[in-house]
mmCIF file of C-alpha atoms in Angstrom:
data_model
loop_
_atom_site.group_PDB
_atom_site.id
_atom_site.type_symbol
_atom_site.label_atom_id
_atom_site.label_comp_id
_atom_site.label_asym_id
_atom_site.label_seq_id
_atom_site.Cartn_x
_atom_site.Cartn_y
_atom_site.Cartn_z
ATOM 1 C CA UNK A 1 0.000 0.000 0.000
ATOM 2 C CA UNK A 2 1.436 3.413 -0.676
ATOM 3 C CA UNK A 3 0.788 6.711 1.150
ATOM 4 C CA UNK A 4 0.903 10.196 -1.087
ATOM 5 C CA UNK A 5 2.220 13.170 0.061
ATOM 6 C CA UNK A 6 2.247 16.221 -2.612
ATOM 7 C CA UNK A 7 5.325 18.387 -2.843
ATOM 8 C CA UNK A 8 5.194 21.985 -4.803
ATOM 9 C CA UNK A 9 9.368 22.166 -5.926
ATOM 10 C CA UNK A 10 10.990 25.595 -4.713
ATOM 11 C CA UNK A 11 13.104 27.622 -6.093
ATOM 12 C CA UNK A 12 15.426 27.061 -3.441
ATOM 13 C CA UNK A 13 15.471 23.289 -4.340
ATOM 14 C CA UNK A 14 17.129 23.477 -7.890
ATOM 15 C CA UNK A 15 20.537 23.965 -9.002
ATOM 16 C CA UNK A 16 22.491 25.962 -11.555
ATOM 17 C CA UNK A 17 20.774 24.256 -14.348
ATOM 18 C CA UNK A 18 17.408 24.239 -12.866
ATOM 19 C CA UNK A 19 16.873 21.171 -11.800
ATOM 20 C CA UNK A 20 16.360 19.582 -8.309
ATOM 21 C CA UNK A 21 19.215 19.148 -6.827
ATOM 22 C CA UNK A 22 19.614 15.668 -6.208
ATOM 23 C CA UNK A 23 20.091 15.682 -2.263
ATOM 24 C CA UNK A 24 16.503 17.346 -2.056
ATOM 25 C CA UNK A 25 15.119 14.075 -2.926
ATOM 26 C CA UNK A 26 16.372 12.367 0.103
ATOM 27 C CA UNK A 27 14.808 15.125 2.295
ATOM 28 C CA UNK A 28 11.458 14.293 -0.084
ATOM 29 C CA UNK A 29 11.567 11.048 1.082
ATOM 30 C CA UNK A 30 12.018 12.151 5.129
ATOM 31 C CA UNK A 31 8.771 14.153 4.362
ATOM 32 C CA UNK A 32 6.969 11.012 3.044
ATOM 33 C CA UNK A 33 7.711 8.804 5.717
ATOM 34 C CA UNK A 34 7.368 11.021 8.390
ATOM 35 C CA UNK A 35 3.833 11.951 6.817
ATOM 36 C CA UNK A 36 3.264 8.562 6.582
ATOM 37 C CA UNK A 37 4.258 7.211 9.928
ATOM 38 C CA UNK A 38 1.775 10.181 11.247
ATOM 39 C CA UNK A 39 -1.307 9.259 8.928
ATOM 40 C CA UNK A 40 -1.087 5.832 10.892
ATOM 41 C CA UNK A 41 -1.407 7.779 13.816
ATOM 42 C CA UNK A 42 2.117 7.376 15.397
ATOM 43 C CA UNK A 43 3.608 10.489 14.781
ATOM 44 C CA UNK A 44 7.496 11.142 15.178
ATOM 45 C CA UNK A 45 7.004 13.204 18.361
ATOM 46 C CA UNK A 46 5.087 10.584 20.067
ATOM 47 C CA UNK A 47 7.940 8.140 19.083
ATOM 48 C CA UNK A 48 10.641 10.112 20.546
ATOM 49 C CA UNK A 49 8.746 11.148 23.800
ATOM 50 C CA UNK A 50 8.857 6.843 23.814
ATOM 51 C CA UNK A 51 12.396 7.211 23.795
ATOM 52 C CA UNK A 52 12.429 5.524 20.627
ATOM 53 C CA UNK A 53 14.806 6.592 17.762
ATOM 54 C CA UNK A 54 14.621 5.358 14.239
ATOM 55 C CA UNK A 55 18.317 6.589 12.635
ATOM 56 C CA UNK A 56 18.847 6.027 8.951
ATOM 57 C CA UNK A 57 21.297 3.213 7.982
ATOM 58 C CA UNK A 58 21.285 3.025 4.386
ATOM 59 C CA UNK A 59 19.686 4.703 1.590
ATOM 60 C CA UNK A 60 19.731 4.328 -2.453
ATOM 61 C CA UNK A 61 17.983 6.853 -4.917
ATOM 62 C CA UNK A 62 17.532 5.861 -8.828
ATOM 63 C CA UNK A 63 17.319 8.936 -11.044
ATOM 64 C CA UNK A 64 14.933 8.740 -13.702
ATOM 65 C CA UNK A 65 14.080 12.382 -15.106
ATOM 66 C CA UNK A 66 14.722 15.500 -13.145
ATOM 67 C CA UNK A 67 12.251 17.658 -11.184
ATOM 68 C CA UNK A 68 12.057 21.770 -11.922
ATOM 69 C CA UNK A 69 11.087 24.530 -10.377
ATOM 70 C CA UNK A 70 7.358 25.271 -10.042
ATOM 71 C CA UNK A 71 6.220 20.985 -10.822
ATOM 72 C CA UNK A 72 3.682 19.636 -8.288
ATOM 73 C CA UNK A 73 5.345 15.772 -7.361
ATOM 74 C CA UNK A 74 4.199 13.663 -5.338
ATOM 75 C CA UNK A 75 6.010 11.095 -2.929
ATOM 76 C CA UNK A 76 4.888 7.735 -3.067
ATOM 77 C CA UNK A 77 6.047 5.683 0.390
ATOM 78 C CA UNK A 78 5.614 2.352 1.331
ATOM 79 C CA UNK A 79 6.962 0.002 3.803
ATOM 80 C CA UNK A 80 9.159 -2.573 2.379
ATOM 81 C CA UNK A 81 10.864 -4.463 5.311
ATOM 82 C CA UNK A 82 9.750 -4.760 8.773
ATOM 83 C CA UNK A 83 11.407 -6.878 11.215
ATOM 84 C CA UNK A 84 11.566 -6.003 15.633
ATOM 85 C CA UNK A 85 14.497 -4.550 15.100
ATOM 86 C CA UNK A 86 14.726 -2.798 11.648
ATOM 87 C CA UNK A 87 12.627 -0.926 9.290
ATOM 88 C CA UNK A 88 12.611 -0.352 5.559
ATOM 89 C CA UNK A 89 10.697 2.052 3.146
ATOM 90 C CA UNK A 90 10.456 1.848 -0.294
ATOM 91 C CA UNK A 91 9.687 5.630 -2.681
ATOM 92 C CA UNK A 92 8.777 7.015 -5.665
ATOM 93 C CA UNK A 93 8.519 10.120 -6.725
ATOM 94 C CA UNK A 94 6.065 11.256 -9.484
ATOM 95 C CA UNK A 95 5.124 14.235 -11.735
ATOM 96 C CA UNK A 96 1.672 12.936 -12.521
ATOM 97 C CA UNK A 97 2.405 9.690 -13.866
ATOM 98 C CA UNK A 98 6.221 10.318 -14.723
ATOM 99 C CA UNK A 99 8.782 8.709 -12.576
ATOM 100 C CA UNK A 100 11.298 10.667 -11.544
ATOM 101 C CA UNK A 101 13.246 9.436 -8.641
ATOM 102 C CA UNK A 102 12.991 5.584 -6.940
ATOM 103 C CA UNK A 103 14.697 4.625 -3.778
ATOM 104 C CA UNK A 104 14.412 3.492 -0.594
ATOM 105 C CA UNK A 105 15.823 3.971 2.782
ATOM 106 C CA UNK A 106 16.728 1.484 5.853
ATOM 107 C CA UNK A 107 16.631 1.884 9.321
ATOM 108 C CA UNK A 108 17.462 0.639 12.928
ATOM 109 C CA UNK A 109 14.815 0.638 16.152
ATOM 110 C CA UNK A 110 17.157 2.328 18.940
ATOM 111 C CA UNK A 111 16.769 3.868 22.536
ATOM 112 C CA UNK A 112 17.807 7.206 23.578
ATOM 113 C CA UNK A 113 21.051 5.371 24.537
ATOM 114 C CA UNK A 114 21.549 4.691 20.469
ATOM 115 C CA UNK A 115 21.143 0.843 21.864
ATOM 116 C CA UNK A 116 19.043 -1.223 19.469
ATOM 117 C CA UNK A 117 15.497 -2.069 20.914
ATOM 118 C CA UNK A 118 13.061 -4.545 19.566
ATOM 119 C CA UNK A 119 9.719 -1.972 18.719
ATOM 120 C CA UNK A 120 7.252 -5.439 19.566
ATOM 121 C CA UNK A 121 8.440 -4.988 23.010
ATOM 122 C CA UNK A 122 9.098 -0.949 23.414
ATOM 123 C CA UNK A 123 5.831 -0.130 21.004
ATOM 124 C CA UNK A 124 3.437 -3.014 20.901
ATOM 125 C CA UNK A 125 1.101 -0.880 19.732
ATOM 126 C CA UNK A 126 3.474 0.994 17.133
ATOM 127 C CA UNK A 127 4.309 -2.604 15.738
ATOM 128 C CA UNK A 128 1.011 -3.781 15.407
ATOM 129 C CA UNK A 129 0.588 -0.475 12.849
ATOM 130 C CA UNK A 130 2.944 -1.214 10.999
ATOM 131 C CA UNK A 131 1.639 -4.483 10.650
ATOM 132 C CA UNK A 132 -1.223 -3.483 9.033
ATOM 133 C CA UNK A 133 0.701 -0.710 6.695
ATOM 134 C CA UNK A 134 3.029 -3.369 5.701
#
């Protein structure tokens, strides 16, 4: 299942030749899992007054075609992996039905100590969202 968030590209966003520059994309895909996560009704907040912590360990970006100035995308977020310990999205981001970037990002389940923690134990009730999202 994948959860839409729209994204109007600033000015601010592109580069010398007017296109997005291509680190913006990884901030695109913050926006869409944090937008995500809080449509499910577990916002980030609420996971760090938990204690919980959710670090990115890896992340890949395919380039398809290049977003400008002024186009309306949209980020397309899913989750991919999901495991007590780790977490993994999958994106896409569209200009209507044009695919511009793909990617995906992983991450770890840690305390405010930065010690791993197993989210069926710390969030039962986190877990069993993200059960049903993915």
């Amino acid at each position: 299942m994948w959860f839409t968030h729209e994204i109007r590209v600033r000015y601010q966003e592109t580069d010398q030749m007017g296109v997005v520059y291509h680190a913006n994309y990884l901030n695109w895909f913050e926006i869409g899992r944090t937008e995500m996560i809080r449509r499910m009704g577990m916002p980030y907040r609420t996971l760090e007054a938990k204690g919980l912590l959710l670090p990115v360990t890896e992340a890949e970006l395919k380039f398809h075609q290049p977003a400008r100035y002024d186009d309306l995308v949209t980020v397309y977020t899913r989750v991919e992996e999901r495991s007590p310990l780790r977490l993994g999205f999958a994106y896409e981001i569209k200009r209507g039905e044009e695919l511009l970037v793909s990617g995906g990002t992983r991450h770890v389940w840690l305390n405010r100590d930065w010690r791993p923690v197993r989210i069926d134990r710390e969030a039962p009730e986190l877990d069993a969202l993200l059960r049903e999202w993915g």
